[in-house]
């Protein structure tokens, strides 16, 4: 008999987890320990030499986090995952595997403002040079590629503008350039979109948002699709050259289609150190168990709110790819057929001042700098998350002065709409 492949909701609850072998605990225990006792000296030596898989020290791996890693990798359809302290840490570890000083990567200019900052400032200090391209003109990606390009980075649904990126078209450009495509799938989650099915080689997440889903823990994840040939042309020496500290083993040769995730762990986490707390892993795992239920409700509520706003006389425009007339509607139907996510922007006819007034008058919505909580959230990006960017960058990132960003929660939709109604007429 062929083995049944579990469905998404089943994987969200079970992937990676077993009853605890010692106690029988059914929920994954929180292994709140820094370190793990070796069986004997040979066992210790083989763990340190990467000859045996096992636990050494929580900076490099932890059994609670291991369940989370396996679960997110299963949901994304990847070969392995690596949990880290935040979404931003995931991006650092990915690029640390790929780039050496002087190298370049091409990134969509429609990205979360924090990623634009990270790439423009911190990454530049590491000698990793970003070249921006426009997801609304795919040819700009092709033109941005040079012999120094080592990767392409995009978001599936871009924060905050409700932009859906054409993953397959950009994946084809990455293939022709011989570089991996990295997709930040934070806003979509694998419930709405699975970038690996569309040609992504690496998926990154801020677990802080919809995957954890309850606004209580910061975390990040790297998922290795297992698709990229790291040894071709020797362009990725971290993976294709012998590692002196591990008796000369070549990570790609030894670990095959999960070598990228291993390199992020045994070189990235080991040396850079942004480990995920086991307690956060536990909370995020619990959140993921209800991901399909929550995401569908988030999307259904978001569509209802977007439709209501689009008909409101104080609203100039609404950018939600789930709306029939939206410029990204066709891409949303292709990449996110179950719903276009729950984060979107709209513009107020009253501009900057009206935006400030709205965020000051909401009662059910929380005015704060996060997305992907059960609760409905609101922010005026130009005065907060995107304030460090120049006016041109703000506009490019979909965060002009009249823009308000919503992250629609899973409360009753009539209550969400009633709160916006009272705040808009206040
Ligand atoms: C799309 C996206 N990617 C990455 C990040 C960074 O994640 P973290 O805050 O967990 O570092 C965020 C945070 O808002 C985000 O929205």
PDB file of C-alpha atoms and ligand atoms in Angstrom, residues 86-89 91 112 115 155 159 184 186-187 206 208-209 218-219 371, ligand 1:
ATOM      1  CA  UNK A  86      14.163  36.661  14.262  1.00  0.00           C
ATOM      2  CA  UNK A  87      13.229  37.149  10.633  1.00  0.00           C
ATOM      3  CA  UNK A  88      16.129  39.586  10.288  1.00  0.00           C
ATOM      4  CA  UNK A  89      18.562  37.022  11.719  1.00  0.00           C
ATOM      5  CA  UNK A  91      18.284  36.995   6.347  1.00  0.00           C
ATOM      6  CA  UNK A 112       9.397  45.374   4.219  1.00  0.00           C
ATOM      7  CA  UNK A 115      14.695  44.715   5.125  1.00  0.00           C
ATOM      8  CA  UNK A 155       8.864  38.791  -0.905  1.00  0.00           C
ATOM      9  CA  UNK A 159       4.854  44.354   3.177  1.00  0.00           C
ATOM     10  CA  UNK A 184      10.503  35.924   2.145  1.00  0.00           C
ATOM     11  CA  UNK A 186       6.194  35.917   5.867  1.00  0.00           C
ATOM     12  CA  UNK A 187       2.982  37.625   4.748  1.00  0.00           C
ATOM     13  CA  UNK A 206       9.623  36.085  10.229  1.00  0.00           C
ATOM     14  CA  UNK A 208       6.898  36.635  14.561  1.00  0.00           C
ATOM     15  CA  UNK A 209       3.910  37.256  12.248  1.00  0.00           C
ATOM     16  CA  UNK A 218       9.938  36.922  17.859  1.00  0.00           C
ATOM     17  CA  UNK A 219      11.447  34.213  15.671  1.00  0.00           C
ATOM     18  CA  UNK A 371       1.484  42.474  11.660  1.00  0.00           C
TER      19      UNK A 371
HETATM   20  C1  LIG B   1       8.055  40.627   5.503  1.00  0.00           C
HETATM   21  C2  LIG B   1       8.938  40.701   6.692  1.00  0.00           C
HETATM   22  N1  LIG B   1      10.142  40.091   6.656  1.00  0.00           N
HETATM   23  C3  LIG B   1      10.986  40.140   7.703  1.00  0.00           C
HETATM   24  C4  LIG B   1      10.653  40.823   8.848  1.00  0.00           C
HETATM   25  C5  LIG B   1      11.636  40.850   9.995  1.00  0.00           C
HETATM   26  O1  LIG B   1      11.193  39.967  10.950  1.00  0.00           O
HETATM   27  P1  LIG B   1      11.575  40.073  12.526  1.00  0.00           P
HETATM   28  O2  LIG B   1      10.878  41.283  13.045  1.00  0.00           O
HETATM   29  O3  LIG B   1      11.063  38.781  13.088  1.00  0.00           O
HETATM   30  O4  LIG B   1      13.056  40.198  12.573  1.00  0.00           O
HETATM   31  C6  LIG B   1       9.413  41.461   8.942  1.00  0.00           C
HETATM   32  C7  LIG B   1       9.045  42.211  10.153  1.00  0.00           C
HETATM   33  O5  LIG B   1       8.073  42.957  10.162  1.00  0.00           O
HETATM   34  C8  LIG B   1       8.531  41.398   7.834  1.00  0.00           C
HETATM   35  O6  LIG B   1       7.331  41.985   7.845  1.00  0.00           O
END
